[in-house]
Short mmCIF file of C-alpha atoms in Angstrom, two decimals:
data_model
loop_
_atom_site.label_atom_id
_atom_site.label_comp_id
_atom_site.label_asym_id
_atom_site.label_seq_id
_atom_site.Cartn_x
_atom_site.Cartn_y
_atom_site.Cartn_z
CA UNK A 1 -85.65 47.68 -49.49
CA UNK A 2 -85.71 50.80 -50.85
CA UNK A 3 -82.26 51.70 -49.06
CA UNK A 4 -80.71 49.44 -51.46
CA UNK A 5 -82.29 50.42 -54.44
CA UNK A 6 -81.13 53.89 -54.09
CA UNK A 7 -77.52 52.71 -53.16
CA UNK A 8 -77.66 50.58 -56.59
CA UNK A 9 -78.74 54.06 -57.94
CA UNK A 10 -75.98 56.02 -56.88
CA UNK A 11 -73.58 53.53 -57.56
CA UNK A 12 -74.61 53.24 -61.52
CA UNK A 13 -74.71 57.10 -61.69
CA UNK A 14 -71.13 57.16 -60.54
CA UNK A 15 -70.34 54.40 -62.48
CA UNK A 16 -71.95 56.46 -65.63
CA UNK A 17 -69.99 59.84 -64.68
CA UNK A 18 -66.56 57.40 -64.37
CA UNK A 19 -67.38 55.52 -67.90
CA UNK A 20 -68.06 59.09 -69.72
CA UNK A 21 -65.08 61.10 -68.04
CA UNK A 22 -63.11 57.79 -69.51
CA UNK A 23 -64.86 58.40 -72.45
CA UNK A 24 -64.01 62.12 -73.15
CA UNK A 25 -60.19 61.14 -71.91
CA UNK A 26 -59.98 58.59 -74.75
CA UNK A 27 -61.93 61.04 -77.85
CA UNK A 28 -59.39 63.74 -76.44
CA UNK A 29 -56.76 61.93 -76.95
CA UNK A 30 -58.06 59.97 -80.45
CA UNK A 31 -58.81 63.71 -82.02
CA UNK A 32 -54.90 65.20 -80.34
CA UNK A 33 -53.00 62.03 -82.00
CA UNK A 34 -55.23 62.42 -85.20
CA UNK A 35 -54.54 66.48 -85.27
CA UNK A 36 -50.77 66.00 -84.96
CA UNK A 37 -50.70 63.15 -87.59
CA UNK A 38 -52.43 65.25 -89.96
CA UNK A 39 -49.89 68.14 -88.91
CA UNK A 40 -46.77 65.94 -89.73
CA UNK A 41 -48.16 64.85 -92.89
CA UNK A 42 -49.16 68.50 -94.22
#
C-alpha cells in the first residue's frame, strides 16, 4: 500500500512539473504577443 502511495506521489509531482512548464510557456507566449502588439501600435 505504501508503494502505491509513493507511486501516486511521484505521479502528482510529475503532473505538477508538467503543469508548471505548460503555464510558463503560455505566459511567455502571452507576454511576447502583448509586447509585439504594443510595439506595432506604438
